[in-house]
mmCIF file of C-alpha atoms in Angstrom:
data_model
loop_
_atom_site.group_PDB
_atom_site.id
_atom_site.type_symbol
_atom_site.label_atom_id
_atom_site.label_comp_id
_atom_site.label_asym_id
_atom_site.label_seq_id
_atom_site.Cartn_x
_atom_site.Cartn_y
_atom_site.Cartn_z
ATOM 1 C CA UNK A 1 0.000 0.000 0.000
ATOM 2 C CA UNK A 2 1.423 3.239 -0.920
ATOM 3 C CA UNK A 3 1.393 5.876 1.661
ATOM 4 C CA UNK A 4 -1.417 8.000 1.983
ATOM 5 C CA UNK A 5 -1.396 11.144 0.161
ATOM 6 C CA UNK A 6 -2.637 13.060 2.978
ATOM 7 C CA UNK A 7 -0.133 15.336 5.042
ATOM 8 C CA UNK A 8 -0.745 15.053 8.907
ATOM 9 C CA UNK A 9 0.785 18.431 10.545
ATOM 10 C CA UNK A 10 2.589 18.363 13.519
ATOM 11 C CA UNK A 11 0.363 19.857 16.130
ATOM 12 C CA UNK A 12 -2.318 16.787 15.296
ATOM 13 C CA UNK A 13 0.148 14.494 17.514
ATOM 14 C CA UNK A 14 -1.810 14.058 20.889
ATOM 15 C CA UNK A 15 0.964 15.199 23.893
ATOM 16 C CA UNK A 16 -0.782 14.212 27.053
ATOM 17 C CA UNK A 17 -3.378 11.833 27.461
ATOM 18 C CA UNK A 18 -6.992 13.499 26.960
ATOM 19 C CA UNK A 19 -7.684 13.409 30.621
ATOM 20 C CA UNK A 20 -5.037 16.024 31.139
ATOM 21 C CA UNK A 21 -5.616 17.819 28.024
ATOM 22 C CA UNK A 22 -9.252 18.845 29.381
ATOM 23 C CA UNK A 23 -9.720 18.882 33.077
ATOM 24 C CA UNK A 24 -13.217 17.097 33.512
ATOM 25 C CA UNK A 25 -12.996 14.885 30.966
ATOM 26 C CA UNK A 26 -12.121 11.049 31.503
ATOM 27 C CA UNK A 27 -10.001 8.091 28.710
ATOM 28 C CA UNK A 28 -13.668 8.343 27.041
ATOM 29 C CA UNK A 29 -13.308 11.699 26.113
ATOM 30 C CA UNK A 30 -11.634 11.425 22.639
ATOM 31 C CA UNK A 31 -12.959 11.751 19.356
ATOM 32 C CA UNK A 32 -14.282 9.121 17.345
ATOM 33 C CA UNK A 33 -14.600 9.057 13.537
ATOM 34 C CA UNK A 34 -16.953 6.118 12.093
ATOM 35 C CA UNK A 35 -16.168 5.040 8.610
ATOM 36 C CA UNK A 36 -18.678 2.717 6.790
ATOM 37 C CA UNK A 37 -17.284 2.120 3.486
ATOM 38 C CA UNK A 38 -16.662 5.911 2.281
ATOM 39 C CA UNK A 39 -19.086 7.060 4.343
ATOM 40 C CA UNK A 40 -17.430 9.127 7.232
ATOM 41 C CA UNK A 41 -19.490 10.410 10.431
ATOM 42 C CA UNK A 42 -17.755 12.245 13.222
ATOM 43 C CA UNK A 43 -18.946 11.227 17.367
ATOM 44 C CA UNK A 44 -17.465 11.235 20.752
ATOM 45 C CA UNK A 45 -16.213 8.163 22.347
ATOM 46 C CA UNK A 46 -18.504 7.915 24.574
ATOM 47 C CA UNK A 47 -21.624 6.931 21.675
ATOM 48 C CA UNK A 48 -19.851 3.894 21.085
ATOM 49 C CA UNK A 49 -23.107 1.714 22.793
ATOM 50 C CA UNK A 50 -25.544 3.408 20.064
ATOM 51 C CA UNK A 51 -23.105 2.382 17.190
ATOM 52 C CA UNK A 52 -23.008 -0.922 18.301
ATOM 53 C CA UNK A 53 -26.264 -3.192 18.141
ATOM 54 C CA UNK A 54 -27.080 -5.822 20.488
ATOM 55 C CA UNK A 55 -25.125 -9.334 19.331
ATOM 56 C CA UNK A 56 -21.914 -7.589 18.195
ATOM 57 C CA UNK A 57 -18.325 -8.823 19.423
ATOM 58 C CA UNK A 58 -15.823 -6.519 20.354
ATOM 59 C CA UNK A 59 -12.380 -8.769 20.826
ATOM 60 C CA UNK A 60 -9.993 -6.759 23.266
ATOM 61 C CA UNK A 61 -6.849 -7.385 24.154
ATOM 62 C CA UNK A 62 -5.689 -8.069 27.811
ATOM 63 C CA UNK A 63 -1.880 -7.732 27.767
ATOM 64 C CA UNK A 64 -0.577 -5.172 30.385
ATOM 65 C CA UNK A 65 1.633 -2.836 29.328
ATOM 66 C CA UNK A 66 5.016 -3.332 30.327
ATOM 67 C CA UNK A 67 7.665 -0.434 32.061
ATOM 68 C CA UNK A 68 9.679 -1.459 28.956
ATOM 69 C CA UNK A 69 12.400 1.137 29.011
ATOM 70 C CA UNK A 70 15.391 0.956 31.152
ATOM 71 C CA UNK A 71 19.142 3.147 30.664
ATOM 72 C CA UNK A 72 22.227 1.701 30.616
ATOM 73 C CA UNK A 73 25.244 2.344 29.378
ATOM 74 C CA UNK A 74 27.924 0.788 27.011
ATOM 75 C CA UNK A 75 31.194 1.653 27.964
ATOM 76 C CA UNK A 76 30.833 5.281 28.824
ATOM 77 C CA UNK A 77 27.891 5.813 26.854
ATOM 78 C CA UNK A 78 24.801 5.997 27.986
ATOM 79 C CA UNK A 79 21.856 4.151 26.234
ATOM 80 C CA UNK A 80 18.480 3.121 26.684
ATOM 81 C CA UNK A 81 17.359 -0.192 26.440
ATOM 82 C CA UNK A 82 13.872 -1.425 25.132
ATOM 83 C CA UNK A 83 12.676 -4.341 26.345
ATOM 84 C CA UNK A 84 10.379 -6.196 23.467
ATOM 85 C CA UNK A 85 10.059 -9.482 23.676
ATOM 86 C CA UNK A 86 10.716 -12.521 26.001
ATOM 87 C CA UNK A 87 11.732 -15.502 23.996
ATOM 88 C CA UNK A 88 10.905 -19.153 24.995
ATOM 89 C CA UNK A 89 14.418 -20.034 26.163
ATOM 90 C CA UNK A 90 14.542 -16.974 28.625
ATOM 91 C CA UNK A 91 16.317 -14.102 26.138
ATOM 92 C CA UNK A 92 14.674 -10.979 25.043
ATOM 93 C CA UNK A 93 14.857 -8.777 22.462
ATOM 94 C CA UNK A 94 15.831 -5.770 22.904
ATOM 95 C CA UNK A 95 16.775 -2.585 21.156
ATOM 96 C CA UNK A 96 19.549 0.160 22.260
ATOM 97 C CA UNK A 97 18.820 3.660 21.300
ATOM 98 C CA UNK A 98 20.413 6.376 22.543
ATOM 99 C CA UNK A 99 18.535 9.374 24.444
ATOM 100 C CA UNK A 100 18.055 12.511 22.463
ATOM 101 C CA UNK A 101 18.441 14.838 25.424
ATOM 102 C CA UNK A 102 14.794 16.116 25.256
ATOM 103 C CA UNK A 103 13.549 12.542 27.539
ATOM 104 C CA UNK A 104 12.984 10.523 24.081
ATOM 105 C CA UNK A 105 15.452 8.393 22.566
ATOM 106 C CA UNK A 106 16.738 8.082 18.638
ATOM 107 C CA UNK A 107 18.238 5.162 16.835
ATOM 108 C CA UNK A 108 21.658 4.902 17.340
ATOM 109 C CA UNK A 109 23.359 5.059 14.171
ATOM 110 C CA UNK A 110 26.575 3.780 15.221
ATOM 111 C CA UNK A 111 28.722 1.356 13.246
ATOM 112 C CA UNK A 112 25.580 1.312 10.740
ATOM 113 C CA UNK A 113 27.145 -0.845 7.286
ATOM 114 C CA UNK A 114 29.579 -2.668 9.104
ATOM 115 C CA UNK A 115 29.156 -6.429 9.318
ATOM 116 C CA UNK A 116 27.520 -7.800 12.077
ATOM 117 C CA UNK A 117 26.836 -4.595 13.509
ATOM 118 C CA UNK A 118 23.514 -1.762 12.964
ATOM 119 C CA UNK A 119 21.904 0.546 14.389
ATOM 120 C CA UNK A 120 21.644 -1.462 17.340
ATOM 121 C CA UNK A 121 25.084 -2.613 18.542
ATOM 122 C CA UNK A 122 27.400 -5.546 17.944
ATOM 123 C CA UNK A 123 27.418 -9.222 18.871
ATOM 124 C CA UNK A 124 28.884 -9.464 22.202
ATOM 125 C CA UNK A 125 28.184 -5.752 22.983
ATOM 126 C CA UNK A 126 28.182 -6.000 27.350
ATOM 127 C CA UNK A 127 24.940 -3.266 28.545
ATOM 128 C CA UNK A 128 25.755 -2.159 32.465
ATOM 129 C CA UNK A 129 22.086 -1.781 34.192
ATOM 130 C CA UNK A 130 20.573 -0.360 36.964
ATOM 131 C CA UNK A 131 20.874 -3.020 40.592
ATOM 132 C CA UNK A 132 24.651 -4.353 39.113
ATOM 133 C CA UNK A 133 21.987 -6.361 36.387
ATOM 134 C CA UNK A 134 24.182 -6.771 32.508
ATOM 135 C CA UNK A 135 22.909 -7.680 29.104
ATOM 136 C CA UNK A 136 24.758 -9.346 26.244
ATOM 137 C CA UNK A 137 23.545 -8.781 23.145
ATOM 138 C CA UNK A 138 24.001 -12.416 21.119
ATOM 139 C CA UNK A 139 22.202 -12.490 17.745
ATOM 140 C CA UNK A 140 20.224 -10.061 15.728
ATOM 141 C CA UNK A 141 16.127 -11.073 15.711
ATOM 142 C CA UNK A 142 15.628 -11.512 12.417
ATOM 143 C CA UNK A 143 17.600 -11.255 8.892
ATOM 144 C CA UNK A 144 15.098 -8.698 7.983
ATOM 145 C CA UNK A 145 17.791 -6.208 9.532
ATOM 146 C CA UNK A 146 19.671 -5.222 13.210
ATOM 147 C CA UNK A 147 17.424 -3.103 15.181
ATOM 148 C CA UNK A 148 15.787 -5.529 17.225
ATOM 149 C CA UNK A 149 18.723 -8.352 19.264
ATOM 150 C CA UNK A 150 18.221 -11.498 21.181
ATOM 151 C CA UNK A 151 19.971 -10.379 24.141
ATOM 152 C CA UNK A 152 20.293 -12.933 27.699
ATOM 153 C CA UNK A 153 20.504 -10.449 31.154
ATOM 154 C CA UNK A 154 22.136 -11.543 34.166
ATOM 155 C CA UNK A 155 22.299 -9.922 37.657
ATOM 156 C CA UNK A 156 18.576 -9.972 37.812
ATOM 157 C CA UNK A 157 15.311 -11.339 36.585
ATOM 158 C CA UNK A 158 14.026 -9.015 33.604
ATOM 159 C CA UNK A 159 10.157 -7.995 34.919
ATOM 160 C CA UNK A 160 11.510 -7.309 38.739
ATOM 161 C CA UNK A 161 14.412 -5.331 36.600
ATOM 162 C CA UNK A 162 11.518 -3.497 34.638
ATOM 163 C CA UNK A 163 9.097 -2.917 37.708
ATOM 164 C CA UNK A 164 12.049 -1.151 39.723
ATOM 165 C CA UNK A 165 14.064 0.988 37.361
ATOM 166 C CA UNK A 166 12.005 1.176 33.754
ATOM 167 C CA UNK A 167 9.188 3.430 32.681
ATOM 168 C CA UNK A 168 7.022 3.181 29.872
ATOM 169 C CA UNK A 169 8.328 4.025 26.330
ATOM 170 C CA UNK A 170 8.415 7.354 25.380
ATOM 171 C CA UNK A 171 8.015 8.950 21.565
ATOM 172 C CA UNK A 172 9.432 12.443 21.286
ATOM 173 C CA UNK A 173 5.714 13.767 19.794
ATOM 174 C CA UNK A 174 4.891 13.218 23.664
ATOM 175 C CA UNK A 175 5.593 15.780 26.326
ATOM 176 C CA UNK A 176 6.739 14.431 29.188
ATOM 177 C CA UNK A 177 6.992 11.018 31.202
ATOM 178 C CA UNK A 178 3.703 9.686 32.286
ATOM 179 C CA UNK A 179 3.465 6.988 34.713
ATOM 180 C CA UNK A 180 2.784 3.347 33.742
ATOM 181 C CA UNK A 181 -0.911 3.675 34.913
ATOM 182 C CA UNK A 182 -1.712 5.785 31.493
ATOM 183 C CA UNK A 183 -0.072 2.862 29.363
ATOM 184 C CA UNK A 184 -2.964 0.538 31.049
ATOM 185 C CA UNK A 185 -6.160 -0.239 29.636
ATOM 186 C CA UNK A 186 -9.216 -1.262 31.376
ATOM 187 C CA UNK A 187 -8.544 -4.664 29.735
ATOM 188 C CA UNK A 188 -4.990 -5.194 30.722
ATOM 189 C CA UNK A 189 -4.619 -8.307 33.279
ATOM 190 C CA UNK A 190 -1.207 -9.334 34.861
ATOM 191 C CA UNK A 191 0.732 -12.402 33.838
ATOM 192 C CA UNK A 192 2.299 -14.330 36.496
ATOM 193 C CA UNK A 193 5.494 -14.502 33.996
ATOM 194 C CA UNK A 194 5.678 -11.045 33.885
ATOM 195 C CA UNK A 195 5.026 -10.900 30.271
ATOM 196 C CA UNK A 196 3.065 -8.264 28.659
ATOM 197 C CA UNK A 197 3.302 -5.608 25.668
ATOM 198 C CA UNK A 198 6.277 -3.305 25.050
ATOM 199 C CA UNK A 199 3.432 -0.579 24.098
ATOM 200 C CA UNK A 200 0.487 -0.271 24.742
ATOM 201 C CA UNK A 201 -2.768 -1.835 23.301
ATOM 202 C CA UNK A 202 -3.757 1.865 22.474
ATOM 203 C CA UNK A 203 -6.873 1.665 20.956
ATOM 204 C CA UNK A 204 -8.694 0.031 23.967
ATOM 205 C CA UNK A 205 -7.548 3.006 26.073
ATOM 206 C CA UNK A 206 -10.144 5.403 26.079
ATOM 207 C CA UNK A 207 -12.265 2.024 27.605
ATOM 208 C CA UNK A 208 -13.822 2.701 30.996
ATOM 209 C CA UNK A 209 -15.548 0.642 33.229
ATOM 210 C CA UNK A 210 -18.568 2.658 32.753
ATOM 211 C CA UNK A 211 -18.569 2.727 29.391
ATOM 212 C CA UNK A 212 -17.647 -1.400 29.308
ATOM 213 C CA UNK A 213 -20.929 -1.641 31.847
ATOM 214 C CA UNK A 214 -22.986 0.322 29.263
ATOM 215 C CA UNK A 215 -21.894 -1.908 26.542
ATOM 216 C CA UNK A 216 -22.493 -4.819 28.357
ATOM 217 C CA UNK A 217 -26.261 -3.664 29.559
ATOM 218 C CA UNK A 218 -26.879 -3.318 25.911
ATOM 219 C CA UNK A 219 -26.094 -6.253 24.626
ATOM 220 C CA UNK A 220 -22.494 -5.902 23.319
ATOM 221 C CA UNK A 221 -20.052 -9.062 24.153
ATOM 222 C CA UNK A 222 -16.676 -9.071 24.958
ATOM 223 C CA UNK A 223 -13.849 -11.748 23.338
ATOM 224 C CA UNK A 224 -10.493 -11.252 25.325
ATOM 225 C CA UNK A 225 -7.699 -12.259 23.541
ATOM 226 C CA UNK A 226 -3.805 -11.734 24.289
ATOM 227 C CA UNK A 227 -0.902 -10.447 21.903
ATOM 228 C CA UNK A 228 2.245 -9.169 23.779
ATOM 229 C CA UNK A 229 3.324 -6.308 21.061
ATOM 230 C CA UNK A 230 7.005 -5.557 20.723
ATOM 231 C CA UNK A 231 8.644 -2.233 19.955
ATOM 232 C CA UNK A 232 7.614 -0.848 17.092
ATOM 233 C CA UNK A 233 9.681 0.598 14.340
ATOM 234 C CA UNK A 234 9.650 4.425 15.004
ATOM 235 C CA UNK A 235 11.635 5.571 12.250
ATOM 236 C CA UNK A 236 11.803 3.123 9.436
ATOM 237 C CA UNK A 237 7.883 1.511 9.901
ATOM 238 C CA UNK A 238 8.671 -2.149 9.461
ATOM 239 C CA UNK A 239 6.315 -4.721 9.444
ATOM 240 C CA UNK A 240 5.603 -6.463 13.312
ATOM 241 C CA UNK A 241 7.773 -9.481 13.922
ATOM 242 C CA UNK A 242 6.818 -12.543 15.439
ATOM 243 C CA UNK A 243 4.700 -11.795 18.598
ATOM 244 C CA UNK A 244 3.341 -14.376 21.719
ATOM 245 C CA UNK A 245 -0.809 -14.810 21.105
ATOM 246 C CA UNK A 246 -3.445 -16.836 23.028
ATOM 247 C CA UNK A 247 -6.900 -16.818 21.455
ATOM 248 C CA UNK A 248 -8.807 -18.957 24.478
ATOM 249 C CA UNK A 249 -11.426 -21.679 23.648
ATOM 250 C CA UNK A 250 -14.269 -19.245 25.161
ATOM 251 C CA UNK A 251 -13.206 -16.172 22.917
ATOM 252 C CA UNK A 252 -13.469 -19.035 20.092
ATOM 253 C CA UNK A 253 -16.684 -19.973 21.076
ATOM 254 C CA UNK A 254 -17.966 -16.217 21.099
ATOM 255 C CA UNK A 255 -16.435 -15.367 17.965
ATOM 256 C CA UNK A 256 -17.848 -17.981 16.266
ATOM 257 C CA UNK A 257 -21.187 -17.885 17.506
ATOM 258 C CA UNK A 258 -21.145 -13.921 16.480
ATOM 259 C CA UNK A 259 -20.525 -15.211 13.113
ATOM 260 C CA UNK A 260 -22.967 -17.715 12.862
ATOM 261 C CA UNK A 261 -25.553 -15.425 14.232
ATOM 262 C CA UNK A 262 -26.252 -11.433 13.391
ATOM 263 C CA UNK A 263 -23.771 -10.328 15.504
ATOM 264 C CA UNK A 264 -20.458 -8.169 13.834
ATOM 265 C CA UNK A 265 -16.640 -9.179 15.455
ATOM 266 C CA UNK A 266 -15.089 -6.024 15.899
ATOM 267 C CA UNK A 267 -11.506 -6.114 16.650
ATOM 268 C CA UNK A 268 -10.095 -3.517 19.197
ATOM 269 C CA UNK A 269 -6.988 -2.456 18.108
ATOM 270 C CA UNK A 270 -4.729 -4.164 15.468
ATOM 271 C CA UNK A 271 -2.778 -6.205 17.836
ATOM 272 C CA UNK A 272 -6.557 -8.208 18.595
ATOM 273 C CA UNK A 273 -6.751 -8.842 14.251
ATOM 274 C CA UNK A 274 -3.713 -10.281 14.298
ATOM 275 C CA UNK A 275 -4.530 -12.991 17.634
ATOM 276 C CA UNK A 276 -8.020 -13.848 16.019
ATOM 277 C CA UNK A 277 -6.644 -14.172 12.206
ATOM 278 C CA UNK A 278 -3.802 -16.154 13.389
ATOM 279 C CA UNK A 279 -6.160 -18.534 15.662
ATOM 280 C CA UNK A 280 -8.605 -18.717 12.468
ATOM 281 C CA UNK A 281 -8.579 -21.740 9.858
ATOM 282 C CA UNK A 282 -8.527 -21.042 5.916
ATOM 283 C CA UNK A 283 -12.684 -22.309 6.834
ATOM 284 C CA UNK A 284 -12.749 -19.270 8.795
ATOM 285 C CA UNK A 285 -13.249 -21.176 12.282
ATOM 286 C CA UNK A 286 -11.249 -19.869 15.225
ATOM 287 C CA UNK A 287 -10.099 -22.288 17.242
ATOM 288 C CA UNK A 288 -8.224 -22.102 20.616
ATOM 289 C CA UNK A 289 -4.495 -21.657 19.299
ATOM 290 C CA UNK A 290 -1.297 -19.861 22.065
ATOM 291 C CA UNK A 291 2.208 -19.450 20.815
ATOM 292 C CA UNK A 292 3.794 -17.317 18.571
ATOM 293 C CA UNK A 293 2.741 -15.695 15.458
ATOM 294 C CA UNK A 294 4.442 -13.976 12.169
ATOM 295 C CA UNK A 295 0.650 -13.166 10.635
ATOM 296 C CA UNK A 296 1.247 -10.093 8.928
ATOM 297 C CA UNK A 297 -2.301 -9.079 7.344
ATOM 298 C CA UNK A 298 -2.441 -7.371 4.190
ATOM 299 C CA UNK A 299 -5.088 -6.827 1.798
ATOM 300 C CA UNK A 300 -4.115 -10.218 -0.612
ATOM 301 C CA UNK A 301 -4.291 -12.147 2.077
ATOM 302 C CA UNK A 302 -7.235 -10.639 3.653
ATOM 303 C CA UNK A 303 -9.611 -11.377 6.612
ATOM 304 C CA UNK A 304 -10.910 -14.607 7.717
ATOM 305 C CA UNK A 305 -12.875 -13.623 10.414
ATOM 306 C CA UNK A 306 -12.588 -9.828 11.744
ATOM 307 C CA UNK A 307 -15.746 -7.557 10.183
ATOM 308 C CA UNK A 308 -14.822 -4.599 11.675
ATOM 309 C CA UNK A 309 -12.160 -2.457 13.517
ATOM 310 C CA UNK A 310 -11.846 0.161 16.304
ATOM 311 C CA UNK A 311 -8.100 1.267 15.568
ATOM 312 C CA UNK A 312 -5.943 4.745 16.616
ATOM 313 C CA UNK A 313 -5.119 6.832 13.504
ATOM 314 C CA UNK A 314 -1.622 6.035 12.433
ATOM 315 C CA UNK A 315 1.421 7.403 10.559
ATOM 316 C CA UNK A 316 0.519 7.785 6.733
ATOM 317 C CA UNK A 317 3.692 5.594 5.624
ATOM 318 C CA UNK A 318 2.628 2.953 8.926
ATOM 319 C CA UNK A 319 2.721 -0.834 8.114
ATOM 320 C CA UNK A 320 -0.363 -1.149 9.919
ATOM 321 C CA UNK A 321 -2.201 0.504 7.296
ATOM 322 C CA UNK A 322 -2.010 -2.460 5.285
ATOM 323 C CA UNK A 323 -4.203 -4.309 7.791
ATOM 324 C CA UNK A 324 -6.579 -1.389 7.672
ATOM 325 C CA UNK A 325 -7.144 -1.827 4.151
ATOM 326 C CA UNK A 326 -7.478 -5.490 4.417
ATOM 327 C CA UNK A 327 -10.237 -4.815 6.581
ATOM 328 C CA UNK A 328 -12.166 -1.956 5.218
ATOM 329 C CA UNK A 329 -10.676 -1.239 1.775
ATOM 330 C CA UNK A 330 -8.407 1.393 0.104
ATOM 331 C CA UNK A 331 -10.949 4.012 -0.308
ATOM 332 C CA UNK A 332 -12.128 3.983 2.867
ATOM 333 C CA UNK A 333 -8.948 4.405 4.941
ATOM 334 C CA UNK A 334 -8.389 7.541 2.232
ATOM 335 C CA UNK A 335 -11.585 8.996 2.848
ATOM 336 C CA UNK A 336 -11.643 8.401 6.590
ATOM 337 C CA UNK A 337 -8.029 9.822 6.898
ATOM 338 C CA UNK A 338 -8.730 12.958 4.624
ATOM 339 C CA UNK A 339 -11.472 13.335 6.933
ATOM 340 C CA UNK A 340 -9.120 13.194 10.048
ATOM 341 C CA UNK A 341 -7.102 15.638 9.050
ATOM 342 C CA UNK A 342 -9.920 18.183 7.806
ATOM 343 C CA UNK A 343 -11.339 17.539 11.554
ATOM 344 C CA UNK A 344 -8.265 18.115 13.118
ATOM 345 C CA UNK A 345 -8.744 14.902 14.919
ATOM 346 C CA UNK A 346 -5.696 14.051 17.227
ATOM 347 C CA UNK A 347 -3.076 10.924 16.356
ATOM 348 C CA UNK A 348 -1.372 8.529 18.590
ATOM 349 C CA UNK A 349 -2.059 6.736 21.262
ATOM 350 C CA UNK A 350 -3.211 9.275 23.359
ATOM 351 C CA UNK A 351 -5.207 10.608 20.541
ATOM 352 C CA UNK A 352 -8.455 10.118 19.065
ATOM 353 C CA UNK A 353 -9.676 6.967 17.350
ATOM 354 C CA UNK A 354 -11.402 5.221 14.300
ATOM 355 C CA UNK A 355 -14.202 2.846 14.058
ATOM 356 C CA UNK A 356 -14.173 1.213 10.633
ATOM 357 C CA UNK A 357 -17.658 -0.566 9.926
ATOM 358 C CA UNK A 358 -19.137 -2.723 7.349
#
């Protein structure tokens, strides 16, 4: 998918979380724009239970987010470190940038060309971390390039590492630190593995109870799934790597039984597309499916089983687009965008959001 011709200026990024934006006003607060094929209608949040109808699915995702952002340093330079992923045989991936000096951190373009070394470091490169912990950097992710490392920590266990001395990531279109309370969503449950989602599942975070209870009372289900999301590509927009999923056997159930009825399975947030298409057969069944997935949903391969999608408005050139289109066509993500921009709706993930409809 080419990027999208329109031009989203810089004061559209959202800085601060709505709640602090407007005194008064609570996650439910934001904007939301409703696209039904090319048909584009403008709402708050909070009329989300009279766009839904009684039957309809929304599939949420309940990984926490984590305090994924630690600083080290590397020698005598100081990095940060980005926690990702944890891998089945105890590593994690990881990514070094180095801080920017405005609280945000850029790639580090150090040694970039030279073999066996990018952006990110060097096999063998020795990270000193807060509590006397160290990480090793061993092998890079994937051949698809060197930002992302397999990297094995010692001196300390990784989440009691990440609930003492890291914070939530930080983008530099943000203003300042927030704590790791913000990154949560109503939805977000703890893992006793202390596993969870480099960033956070943003689209389910203008969710509040209230606004669950209301949805509930009206006959709107709820499918939780789980997809631990790793560190997206800030600068270059690749596509996701492989992630940990769990689509449970009663989300199955419910997500088939919304398809065999009237009901519409709307997927909150692109992480929750990619647990239900990866859990759902070429028969479009889901069944009950945990491990790891390297779905990457574009519009040839298409959609088995998600009808629609409650999603934050990303990046023009972002890689998610592509599952936006798979879901809701071409012409709608144009329209609905153009629309965004003319509305001077707010992007990010403490921005507004976009309900794309059948």
């Amino acid at each position: 998918m080419p990027a999208l011709a329109v031009r989203v200026p810089e004061e559209l990024s959202a800085r601060v979380p709505v709640e602090q934006r407007e005194p008064g006003l609570d996650r439910d607060g934001v904007r939301l724009l409703v696209s039904r094929g090319t048909e584009v209608s403008h709402h708050a949040f909070a009329e989300l239970p009279g766009l839904l109808r009684a039957g309809d699915l929304l599939v949420v995702n309940t990984s926490p987010t984590l305090a994924a952002a630690v600083d080290g340093r590397v020698g005598h330079a100081r990095v940060v470190v980005h926690f990702s992923t944890r891998g089945d045989d105890g590593r994690w991936a990881v990514e070094l940038r180095e801080p920017d000096g405005q609280g945000t951190t850029r790639a580090r373009a150090e040694g970039e060309g030279v073999a066996g070394r990018g952006c990110g470091g060097l096999a063998g490169t020795r990270v000193r971390l807060p509590g006397g912990a160290r990480l090793v950097l061993e092998e890079p992710l994937s051949a698809r390039g060197e930002r992302l490392w397999w990297a094995r920590v010692s001196g300390a266990g990784v989440p009691a590492l990440l609930r003492e001395h890291g914070r939530p990531i930080r983008y530099s279109y943000t203003e300042r630190d927030q704590p790791l309370s913000v990154y949560q969503t109503v939805f977000a449950l703890p893992y006793a593995d202390g596993t969870g989602s480099a960033e956070m599942p943003s689209a389910a975070r203008p969710f509040t109870a209230r606004l669950v209870a209301e949805l509930v009372s009206r006959g709107v289900q709820f499918a939780p799934v789980t997809l631990h999301t790793g560190v997206a590509s800030a600068e270059s927009h690749e596509p996701p790597y492989p992630e940990r999923f769990a689509v449970p056997e009663t989300s199955a159930r419910l997500i088939n039984a919304a398809r065999a009825g009237d009901g519409r399975v709307v997927a909150v947030g692109t992480t929750a597309v990619r647990a239900v298409e990866s859990a759902a057969g070429a028969d479009g069944v889901v069944r009950a499916r945990a491990g790891w997935t390297d779905l990457v949903v574009t519009p040839e391969r298409g959609v088995r089983v998600v009808e629609g999608l409650l999603t934050g408005l990303h990046e023009p050139e972002a890689s998610h687009l592509l599952m936006l289109e798979a879901v809701a066509g071409r012409a709608a993500i144009d329209r609905g965008y153009e629309a965004a921009v003319r509305g001077r709706y707010l992007w990010h993930e403490f921005g507004d959001v976009h309900l794309l409809l059948p």
